[in-house]
Amino acid sequence: MRVAILISGRGSNMAAVLRAAAVPGYPATIALVLSNRVDAAGLAVAQAAGVPTAVVESRSFKGDRAGFELAMEAELARHGVELVALAGFMRVLTEGFVARWRDRLVNIHPSLLPLFKGLDTHNRALEAGVKLHGCSVHLVRFGVDEGPILAQAAVPVLPEDDEASLAARVLEQEHRIYPAAIAWLAAGLVRVEGDVVRVAAPAASGALAN
Ligand code: GAR
């Protein structure tokens, strides 16, 4: 299955997926890395890995979200993309885009959803005093960080944690679960039943424990 990864910045989750996809037998081909910012550091990483890249600058569309998304759709079509993976892509997508890519659009978010949707998740977790925090991979529905959850990983919040230490602990788990969840989708192992997602092969969820 041909996958596009959409980024806005560093692209460490993108890099983790590229590493996984380079292993023979991985069920997805990364057909495109698309950024809405020309200065996204992840673009150079993708280029170094020999993956096609494109930039559709959201800024140049000045609030014309439909126009911005049409330009993105053109790139996705040009590269034969079948599944879109958001990886630190910091633009909210319109209802139309989300509907067109229903069940073929996936996101990684740095919290245990449905807790801490939106930005600044690690600080908010620290302020809330939760003892477990983590990350979620979910299919995208309209609304910020909305949609059926495909995979999650939890980490402890330690007394000495600050935002940086907690973010680093969560990020390590993001890099583990995102390539796995994309593989399940690409291999056709995911069944969506209303707002609940089931991974068809029990062995697949076991793989995350390794
Ligand atoms: C990641 O922690 C990702 O979960 C988060 O942005 C970071 C991007 O890092 N995404 C969101 O907050 C989206 N709601 P990366 O560019 O190194 O993958």
PDB file of N, CA and C in Angstrom, residues 6-90:
ATOM      1  N   LEU A   6       2.584  13.104   6.204  1.00  0.00           N
ATOM      2  CA  LEU A   6       2.456  14.570   6.209  1.00  0.00           C
ATOM      3  C   LEU A   6       3.132  15.126   7.452  1.00  0.00           C
ATOM      4  N   ILE A   7       4.031  16.069   7.251  1.00  0.00           N
ATOM      5  CA  ILE A   7       4.802  16.633   8.362  1.00  0.00           C
ATOM      6  C   ILE A   7       4.725  18.168   8.335  1.00  0.00           C
ATOM      7  N   SER A   8       5.107  18.742   9.489  1.00  0.00           N
ATOM      8  CA  SER A   8       5.260  20.207   9.550  1.00  0.00           C
ATOM      9  C   SER A   8       6.615  20.610  10.108  1.00  0.00           C
ATOM     10  N   GLY A   9       7.377  19.653  10.652  1.00  0.00           N
ATOM     11  CA  GLY A   9       8.598  20.058  11.355  1.00  0.00           C
ATOM     12  C   GLY A   9       9.667  18.988  11.373  1.00  0.00           C
ATOM     13  N   ARG A  10      10.072  18.628  12.586  1.00  0.00           N
ATOM     14  CA  ARG A  10      11.220  17.748  12.825  1.00  0.00           C
ATOM     15  C   ARG A  10      11.135  16.415  12.084  1.00  0.00           C
ATOM     16  N   GLY A  11       9.973  15.786  12.143  1.00  0.00           N
ATOM     17  CA  GLY A  11       9.788  14.555  11.387  1.00  0.00           C
ATOM     18  C   GLY A  11      10.407  13.316  12.004  1.00  0.00           C
ATOM     19  N   SER A  12      10.502  13.264  13.333  1.00  0.00           N
ATOM     20  CA  SER A  12      11.106  12.057  13.922  1.00  0.00           C
ATOM     21  C   SER A  12      10.172  10.851  13.795  1.00  0.00           C
ATOM     22  N   ASN A  13       8.866  11.078  13.865  1.00  0.00           N
ATOM     23  CA  ASN A  13       7.942   9.948  13.635  1.00  0.00           C
ATOM     24  C   ASN A  13       8.005   9.489  12.181  1.00  0.00           C
ATOM     25  N   MET A  14       8.085  10.444  11.271  1.00  0.00           N
ATOM     26  CA  MET A  14       8.268  10.108   9.858  1.00  0.00           C
ATOM     27  C   MET A  14       9.511   9.241   9.685  1.00  0.00           C
ATOM     28  N   ALA A  15      10.608   9.647  10.331  1.00  0.00           N
ATOM     29  CA  ALA A  15      11.869   8.902  10.206  1.00  0.00           C
ATOM     30  C   ALA A  15      11.708   7.481  10.749  1.00  0.00           C
ATOM     31  N   ALA A  16      10.957   7.346  11.837  1.00  0.00           N
ATOM     32  CA  ALA A  16      10.738   5.999  12.404  1.00  0.00           C
ATOM     33  C   ALA A  16       9.960   5.130  11.422  1.00  0.00           C
ATOM     34  N   VAL A  17       8.986   5.730  10.750  1.00  0.00           N
ATOM     35  CA  VAL A  17       8.217   4.952   9.759  1.00  0.00           C
ATOM     36  C   VAL A  17       9.102   4.612   8.559  1.00  0.00           C
ATOM     37  N   LEU A  18       9.935   5.556   8.142  1.00  0.00           N
ATOM     38  CA  LEU A  18      10.841   5.267   7.007  1.00  0.00           C
ATOM     39  C   LEU A  18      11.781   4.113   7.349  1.00  0.00           C
ATOM     40  N   ARG A  19      12.291   4.115   8.591  1.00  0.00           N
ATOM     41  CA  ARG A  19      13.198   3.026   9.006  1.00  0.00           C
ATOM     42  C   ARG A  19      12.469   1.681   8.958  1.00  0.00           C
ATOM     43  N   ALA A  20      11.236   1.666   9.471  1.00  0.00           N
ATOM     44  CA  ALA A  20      10.464   0.414   9.475  1.00  0.00           C
ATOM     45  C   ALA A  20      10.165  -0.035   8.051  1.00  0.00           C
ATOM     46  N   ALA A  21       9.824   0.944   7.190  1.00  0.00           N
ATOM     47  CA  ALA A  21       9.424   0.612   5.819  1.00  0.00           C
ATOM     48  C   ALA A  21      10.600   0.115   4.987  1.00  0.00           C
ATOM     49  N   ALA A  22      11.819   0.400   5.457  1.00  0.00           N
ATOM     50  CA  ALA A  22      13.005  -0.054   4.726  1.00  0.00           C
ATOM     51  C   ALA A  22      13.301  -1.524   4.988  1.00  0.00           C
ATOM     52  N   VAL A  23      12.640  -2.099   5.978  1.00  0.00           N
ATOM     53  CA  VAL A  23      12.864  -3.517   6.296  1.00  0.00           C
ATOM     54  C   VAL A  23      12.020  -4.370   5.350  1.00  0.00           C
ATOM     55  N   PRO A  24      12.635  -5.357   4.685  1.00  0.00           N
ATOM     56  CA  PRO A  24      11.866  -6.192   3.748  1.00  0.00           C
ATOM     57  C   PRO A  24      10.652  -6.815   4.437  1.00  0.00           C
ATOM     58  N   GLY A  25       9.543  -6.841   3.727  1.00  0.00           N
ATOM     59  CA  GLY A  25       8.329  -7.435   4.281  1.00  0.00           C
ATOM     60  C   GLY A  25       7.376  -6.430   4.886  1.00  0.00           C
ATOM     61  N   TYR A  26       7.846  -5.194   5.125  1.00  0.00           N
ATOM     62  CA  TYR A  26       6.933  -4.168   5.649  1.00  0.00           C
ATOM     63  C   TYR A  26       5.852  -3.924   4.594  1.00  0.00           C
ATOM     64  N   PRO A  27       4.581  -3.902   5.000  1.00  0.00           N
ATOM     65  CA  PRO A  27       3.516  -3.917   3.983  1.00  0.00           C
ATOM     66  C   PRO A  27       3.220  -2.576   3.324  1.00  0.00           C
ATOM     67  N   ALA A  28       3.929  -1.518   3.682  1.00  0.00           N
ATOM     68  CA  ALA A  28       3.658  -0.208   3.084  1.00  0.00           C
ATOM     69  C   ALA A  28       4.901   0.338   2.389  1.00  0.00           C
ATOM     70  N   THR A  29       4.654   1.050   1.304  1.00  0.00           N
ATOM     71  CA  THR A  29       5.708   1.812   0.631  1.00  0.00           C
ATOM     72  C   THR A  29       5.474   3.280   0.931  1.00  0.00           C
ATOM     73  N   ILE A  30       6.497   3.982   1.359  1.00  0.00           N
ATOM     74  CA  ILE A  30       6.329   5.417   1.605  1.00  0.00           C
ATOM     75  C   ILE A  30       6.526   6.118   0.266  1.00  0.00           C
ATOM     76  N   ALA A  31       5.399   6.507  -0.310  1.00  0.00           N
ATOM     77  CA  ALA A  31       5.393   7.040  -1.679  1.00  0.00           C
ATOM     78  C   ALA A  31       5.686   8.535  -1.696  1.00  0.00           C
ATOM     79  N   LEU A  32       5.481   9.209  -0.538  1.00  0.00           N
ATOM     80  CA  LEU A  32       5.603  10.665  -0.514  1.00  0.00           C
ATOM     81  C   LEU A  32       5.720  11.151   0.923  1.00  0.00           C
ATOM     82  N   VAL A  33       6.614  12.114   1.134  1.00  0.00           N
ATOM     83  CA  VAL A  33       6.599  12.915   2.369  1.00  0.00           C
ATOM     84  C   VAL A  33       6.205  14.321   1.952  1.00  0.00           C
ATOM     85  N   LEU A  34       5.110  14.794   2.521  1.00  0.00           N
ATOM     86  CA  LEU A  34       4.540  16.089   2.130  1.00  0.00           C
ATOM     87  C   LEU A  34       4.568  17.018   3.338  1.00  0.00           C
ATOM     88  N   SER A  35       5.114  18.211   3.141  1.00  0.00           N
ATOM     89  CA  SER A  35       5.188  19.176   4.236  1.00  0.00           C
ATOM     90  C   SER A  35       4.406  20.430   3.877  1.00  0.00           C
ATOM     91  N   ASN A  36       3.791  21.033   4.881  1.00  0.00           N
ATOM     92  CA  ASN A  36       3.124  22.322   4.649  1.00  0.00           C
ATOM     93  C   ASN A  36       4.076  23.483   4.935  1.00  0.00           C
ATOM     94  N   ARG A  37       5.318  23.147   5.297  1.00  0.00           N
ATOM     95  CA  ARG A  37       6.320  24.196   5.554  1.00  0.00           C
ATOM     96  C   ARG A  37       7.593  23.835   4.813  1.00  0.00           C
ATOM     97  N   VAL A  38       8.147  24.830   4.117  1.00  0.00           N
ATOM     98  CA  VAL A  38       9.352  24.579   3.327  1.00  0.00           C
ATOM     99  C   VAL A  38      10.559  24.360   4.240  1.00  0.00           C
ATOM    100  N   ASP A  39      10.483  24.879   5.483  1.00  0.00           N
ATOM    101  CA  ASP A  39      11.617  24.776   6.405  1.00  0.00           C
ATOM    102  C   ASP A  39      11.509  23.560   7.347  1.00  0.00           C
ATOM    103  N   ALA A  40      10.605  22.628   7.060  1.00  0.00           N
ATOM    104  CA  ALA A  40      10.475  21.445   7.930  1.00  0.00           C
ATOM    105  C   ALA A  40      11.761  20.609   7.852  1.00  0.00           C
ATOM    106  N   ALA A  41      12.368  20.367   9.006  1.00  0.00           N
ATOM    107  CA  ALA A  41      13.644  19.642   9.032  1.00  0.00           C
ATOM    108  C   ALA A  41      13.488  18.223   8.485  1.00  0.00           C
ATOM    109  N   GLY A  42      12.320  17.644   8.643  1.00  0.00           N
ATOM    110  CA  GLY A  42      12.088  16.276   8.179  1.00  0.00           C
ATOM    111  C   GLY A  42      12.250  16.096   6.679  1.00  0.00           C
ATOM    112  N   LEU A  43      12.089  17.161   5.912  1.00  0.00           N
ATOM    113  CA  LEU A  43      12.203  17.039   4.450  1.00  0.00           C
ATOM    114  C   LEU A  43      13.580  16.530   4.046  1.00  0.00           C
ATOM    115  N   ALA A  44      14.617  17.057   4.693  1.00  0.00           N
ATOM    116  CA  ALA A  44      15.985  16.647   4.351  1.00  0.00           C
ATOM    117  C   ALA A  44      16.208  15.185   4.714  1.00  0.00           C
ATOM    118  N   VAL A  45      15.606  14.756   5.810  1.00  0.00           N
ATOM    119  CA  VAL A  45      15.745  13.355   6.243  1.00  0.00           C
ATOM    120  C   VAL A  45      15.109  12.435   5.198  1.00  0.00           C
ATOM    121  N   ALA A  46      13.927  12.825   4.721  1.00  0.00           N
ATOM    122  CA  ALA A  46      13.234  12.010   3.707  1.00  0.00           C
ATOM    123  C   ALA A  46      14.045  11.978   2.416  1.00  0.00           C
ATOM    124  N   GLN A  47      14.568  13.142   2.017  1.00  0.00           N
ATOM    125  CA  GLN A  47      15.354  13.203   0.780  1.00  0.00           C
ATOM    126  C   GLN A  47      16.593  12.322   0.889  1.00  0.00           C
ATOM    127  N   ALA A  48      17.242  12.363   2.056  1.00  0.00           N
ATOM    128  CA  ALA A  48      18.439  11.540   2.258  1.00  0.00           C
ATOM    129  C   ALA A  48      18.099  10.057   2.172  1.00  0.00           C
ATOM    130  N   ALA A  49      16.867   9.717   2.526  1.00  0.00           N
ATOM    131  CA  ALA A  49      16.442   8.313   2.461  1.00  0.00           C
ATOM    132  C   ALA A  49      15.936   7.954   1.064  1.00  0.00           C
ATOM    133  N   GLY A  50      15.947   8.922   0.146  1.00  0.00           N
ATOM    134  CA  GLY A  50      15.528   8.641  -1.227  1.00  0.00           C
ATOM    135  C   GLY A  50      14.021   8.604  -1.411  1.00  0.00           C
ATOM    136  N   VAL A  51      13.291   9.215  -0.476  1.00  0.00           N
ATOM    137  CA  VAL A  51      11.823   9.217  -0.563  1.00  0.00           C
ATOM    138  C   VAL A  51      11.373  10.514  -1.249  1.00  0.00           C
ATOM    139  N   PRO A  52      10.432  10.430  -2.188  1.00  0.00           N
ATOM    140  CA  PRO A  52       9.935  11.648  -2.846  1.00  0.00           C
ATOM    141  C   PRO A  52       9.326  12.614  -1.827  1.00  0.00           C
ATOM    142  N   THR A  53       9.608  13.896  -2.008  1.00  0.00           N
ATOM    143  CA  THR A  53       9.050  14.907  -1.099  1.00  0.00           C
ATOM    144  C   THR A  53       8.321  15.971  -1.913  1.00  0.00           C
ATOM    145  N   ALA A  54       7.398  16.649  -1.232  1.00  0.00           N
ATOM    146  CA  ALA A  54       6.706  17.788  -1.841  1.00  0.00           C
ATOM    147  C   ALA A  54       6.392  18.777  -0.738  1.00  0.00           C
ATOM    148  N   VAL A  55       6.294  20.037  -1.119  1.00  0.00           N
ATOM    149  CA  VAL A  55       5.917  21.089  -0.173  1.00  0.00           C
ATOM    150  C   VAL A  55       4.699  21.806  -0.728  1.00  0.00           C
ATOM    151  N   VAL A  56       3.648  21.880   0.082  1.00  0.00           N
ATOM    152  CA  VAL A  56       2.498  22.731  -0.237  1.00  0.00           C
ATOM    153  C   VAL A  56       2.413  23.709   0.921  1.00  0.00           C
ATOM    154  N   GLU A  57       2.883  24.907   0.684  1.00  0.00           N
ATOM    155  CA  GLU A  57       3.016  25.895   1.773  1.00  0.00           C
ATOM    156  C   GLU A  57       1.646  26.408   2.204  1.00  0.00           C
ATOM    157  N   SER A  58       1.229  26.037   3.395  1.00  0.00           N
ATOM    158  CA  SER A  58      -0.096  26.482   3.862  1.00  0.00           C
ATOM    159  C   SER A  58      -0.147  28.006   3.936  1.00  0.00           C
ATOM    160  N   ARG A  59       0.994  28.617   4.282  1.00  0.00           N
ATOM    161  CA  ARG A  59       1.040  30.076   4.449  1.00  0.00           C
ATOM    162  C   ARG A  59       0.650  30.820   3.177  1.00  0.00           C
ATOM    163  N   SER A  60       1.036  30.254   2.046  1.00  0.00           N
ATOM    164  CA  SER A  60       0.784  30.981   0.793  1.00  0.00           C
ATOM    165  C   SER A  60      -0.691  30.910   0.396  1.00  0.00           C
ATOM    166  N   PHE A  61      -1.494  30.098   1.080  1.00  0.00           N
ATOM    167  CA  PHE A  61      -2.927  30.034   0.772  1.00  0.00           C
ATOM    168  C   PHE A  61      -3.755  30.997   1.630  1.00  0.00           C
ATOM    169  N   LYS A  62      -3.111  31.643   2.595  1.00  0.00           N
ATOM    170  CA  LYS A  62      -3.730  32.718   3.388  1.00  0.00           C
ATOM    171  C   LYS A  62      -5.169  32.410   3.825  1.00  0.00           C
ATOM    172  N   GLY A  63      -5.338  31.317   4.535  1.00  0.00           N
ATOM    173  CA  GLY A  63      -6.676  31.027   5.064  1.00  0.00           C
ATOM    174  C   GLY A  63      -7.607  30.307   4.100  1.00  0.00           C
ATOM    175  N   ASP A  64      -7.173  30.123   2.859  1.00  0.00           N
ATOM    176  CA  ASP A  64      -7.993  29.367   1.899  1.00  0.00           C
ATOM    177  C   ASP A  64      -7.714  27.876   2.096  1.00  0.00           C
ATOM    178  N   ARG A  65      -8.400  27.310   3.103  1.00  0.00           N
ATOM    179  CA  ARG A  65      -8.089  25.931   3.471  1.00  0.00           C
ATOM    180  C   ARG A  65      -8.468  24.950   2.360  1.00  0.00           C
ATOM    181  N   ALA A  66      -9.575  25.249   1.670  1.00  0.00           N
ATOM    182  CA  ALA A  66     -10.000  24.363   0.578  1.00  0.00           C
ATOM    183  C   ALA A  66      -8.943  24.357  -0.538  1.00  0.00           C
ATOM    184  N   GLY A  67      -8.419  25.524  -0.848  1.00  0.00           N
ATOM    185  CA  GLY A  67      -7.397  25.619  -1.895  1.00  0.00           C
ATOM    186  C   GLY A  67      -6.125  24.897  -1.494  1.00  0.00           C
ATOM    187  N   PHE A  68      -5.741  25.076  -0.239  1.00  0.00           N
ATOM    188  CA  PHE A  68      -4.560  24.384   0.301  1.00  0.00           C
ATOM    189  C   PHE A  68      -4.728  22.864   0.182  1.00  0.00           C
ATOM    190  N   GLU A  69      -5.901  22.380   0.567  1.00  0.00           N
ATOM    191  CA  GLU A  69      -6.131  20.935   0.535  1.00  0.00           C
ATOM    192  C   GLU A  69      -6.223  20.403  -0.893  1.00  0.00           C
ATOM    193  N   LEU A  70      -6.779  21.212  -1.801  1.00  0.00           N
ATOM    194  CA  LEU A  70      -6.815  20.793  -3.211  1.00  0.00           C
ATOM    195  C   LEU A  70      -5.405  20.594  -3.749  1.00  0.00           C
ATOM    196  N   ALA A  71      -4.510  21.512  -3.372  1.00  0.00           N
ATOM    197  CA  ALA A  71      -3.119  21.398  -3.819  1.00  0.00           C
ATOM    198  C   ALA A  71      -2.473  20.152  -3.201  1.00  0.00           C
ATOM    199  N   MET A  72      -2.812  19.871  -1.942  1.00  0.00           N
ATOM    200  CA  MET A  72      -2.281  18.646  -1.328  1.00  0.00           C
ATOM    201  C   MET A  72      -2.842  17.411  -2.026  1.00  0.00           C
ATOM    202  N   GLU A  73      -4.147  17.432  -2.305  1.00  0.00           N
ATOM    203  CA  GLU A  73      -4.791  16.292  -2.985  1.00  0.00           C
ATOM    204  C   GLU A  73      -4.106  16.010  -4.328  1.00  0.00           C
ATOM    205  N   ALA A  74      -3.710  17.076  -5.025  1.00  0.00           N
ATOM    206  CA  ALA A  74      -3.059  16.894  -6.328  1.00  0.00           C
ATOM    207  C   ALA A  74      -1.745  16.135  -6.148  1.00  0.00           C
ATOM    208  N   GLU A  75      -0.984  16.487  -5.101  1.00  0.00           N
ATOM    209  CA  GLU A  75       0.283  15.782  -4.833  1.00  0.00           C
ATOM    210  C   GLU A  75       0.011  14.326  -4.445  1.00  0.00           C
ATOM    211  N   LEU A  76      -1.008  14.118  -3.629  1.00  0.00           N
ATOM    212  CA  LEU A  76      -1.326  12.751  -3.195  1.00  0.00           C
ATOM    213  C   LEU A  76      -1.709  11.900  -4.409  1.00  0.00           C
ATOM    214  N   ALA A  77      -2.504  12.480  -5.293  1.00  0.00           N
ATOM    215  CA  ALA A  77      -2.941  11.745  -6.495  1.00  0.00           C
ATOM    216  C   ALA A  77      -1.741  11.463  -7.404  1.00  0.00           C
ATOM    217  N   ARG A  78      -0.878  12.468  -7.555  1.00  0.00           N
ATOM    218  CA  ARG A  78       0.285  12.327  -8.442  1.00  0.00           C
ATOM    219  C   ARG A  78       1.191  11.178  -8.002  1.00  0.00           C
ATOM    220  N   HIS A  79       1.202  10.910  -6.688  1.00  0.00           N
ATOM    221  CA  HIS A  79       2.062   9.849  -6.164  1.00  0.00           C
ATOM    222  C   HIS A  79       1.287   8.561  -5.868  1.00  0.00           C
ATOM    223  N   GLY A  80       0.040   8.504  -6.307  1.00  0.00           N
ATOM    224  CA  GLY A  80      -0.742   7.272  -6.144  1.00  0.00           C
ATOM    225  C   GLY A  80      -0.958   6.872  -4.700  1.00  0.00           C
ATOM    226  N   VAL A  81      -1.167   7.872  -3.837  1.00  0.00           N
ATOM    227  CA  VAL A  81      -1.263   7.598  -2.397  1.00  0.00           C
ATOM    228  C   VAL A  81      -2.616   6.978  -2.040  1.00  0.00           C
ATOM    229  N   GLU A  82      -2.551   5.946  -1.188  1.00  0.00           N
ATOM    230  CA  GLU A  82      -3.770   5.246  -0.761  1.00  0.00           C
ATOM    231  C   GLU A  82      -4.059   5.433   0.726  1.00  0.00           C
ATOM    232  N   LEU A  83      -3.047   5.811   1.481  1.00  0.00           N
ATOM    233  CA  LEU A  83      -3.199   5.992   2.928  1.00  0.00           C
ATOM    234  C   LEU A  83      -2.368   7.207   3.337  1.00  0.00           C
ATOM    235  N   VAL A  84      -2.960   8.068   4.159  1.00  0.00           N
ATOM    236  CA  VAL A  84      -2.264   9.292   4.589  1.00  0.00           C
ATOM    237  C   VAL A  84      -1.992   9.205   6.086  1.00  0.00           C
ATOM    238  N   ALA A  85      -0.724   9.372   6.461  1.00  0.00           N
ATOM    239  CA  ALA A  85      -0.323   9.320   7.872  1.00  0.00           C
ATOM    240  C   ALA A  85       0.170  10.702   8.295  1.00  0.00           C
ATOM    241  N   LEU A  86      -0.526  11.305   9.254  1.00  0.00           N
ATOM    242  CA  LEU A  86      -0.116  12.601   9.792  1.00  0.00           C
ATOM    243  C   LEU A  86       0.946  12.359  10.857  1.00  0.00           C
ATOM    244  N   ALA A  87       2.062  13.062  10.743  1.00  0.00           N
ATOM    245  CA  ALA A  87       3.150  12.865  11.708  1.00  0.00           C
ATOM    246  C   ALA A  87       3.686  14.236  12.123  1.00  0.00           C
ATOM    247  N   GLY A  88       3.038  14.812  13.134  1.00  0.00           N
ATOM    248  CA  GLY A  88       3.413  16.169  13.520  1.00  0.00           C
ATOM    249  C   GLY A  88       2.984  17.174  12.461  1.00  0.00           C
ATOM    250  N   PHE A  89       1.855  16.893  11.813  1.00  0.00           N
ATOM    251  CA  PHE A  89       1.302  17.805  10.796  1.00  0.00           C
ATOM    252  C   PHE A  89       0.364  18.759  11.524  1.00  0.00           C
ATOM    253  N   MET A  90       0.751  20.029  11.577  1.00  0.00           N
ATOM    254  CA  MET A  90       0.108  20.957  12.505  1.00  0.00           C
ATOM    255  C   MET A  90      -0.958  21.837  11.848  1.00  0.00           C
TER     256      MET A  90
END
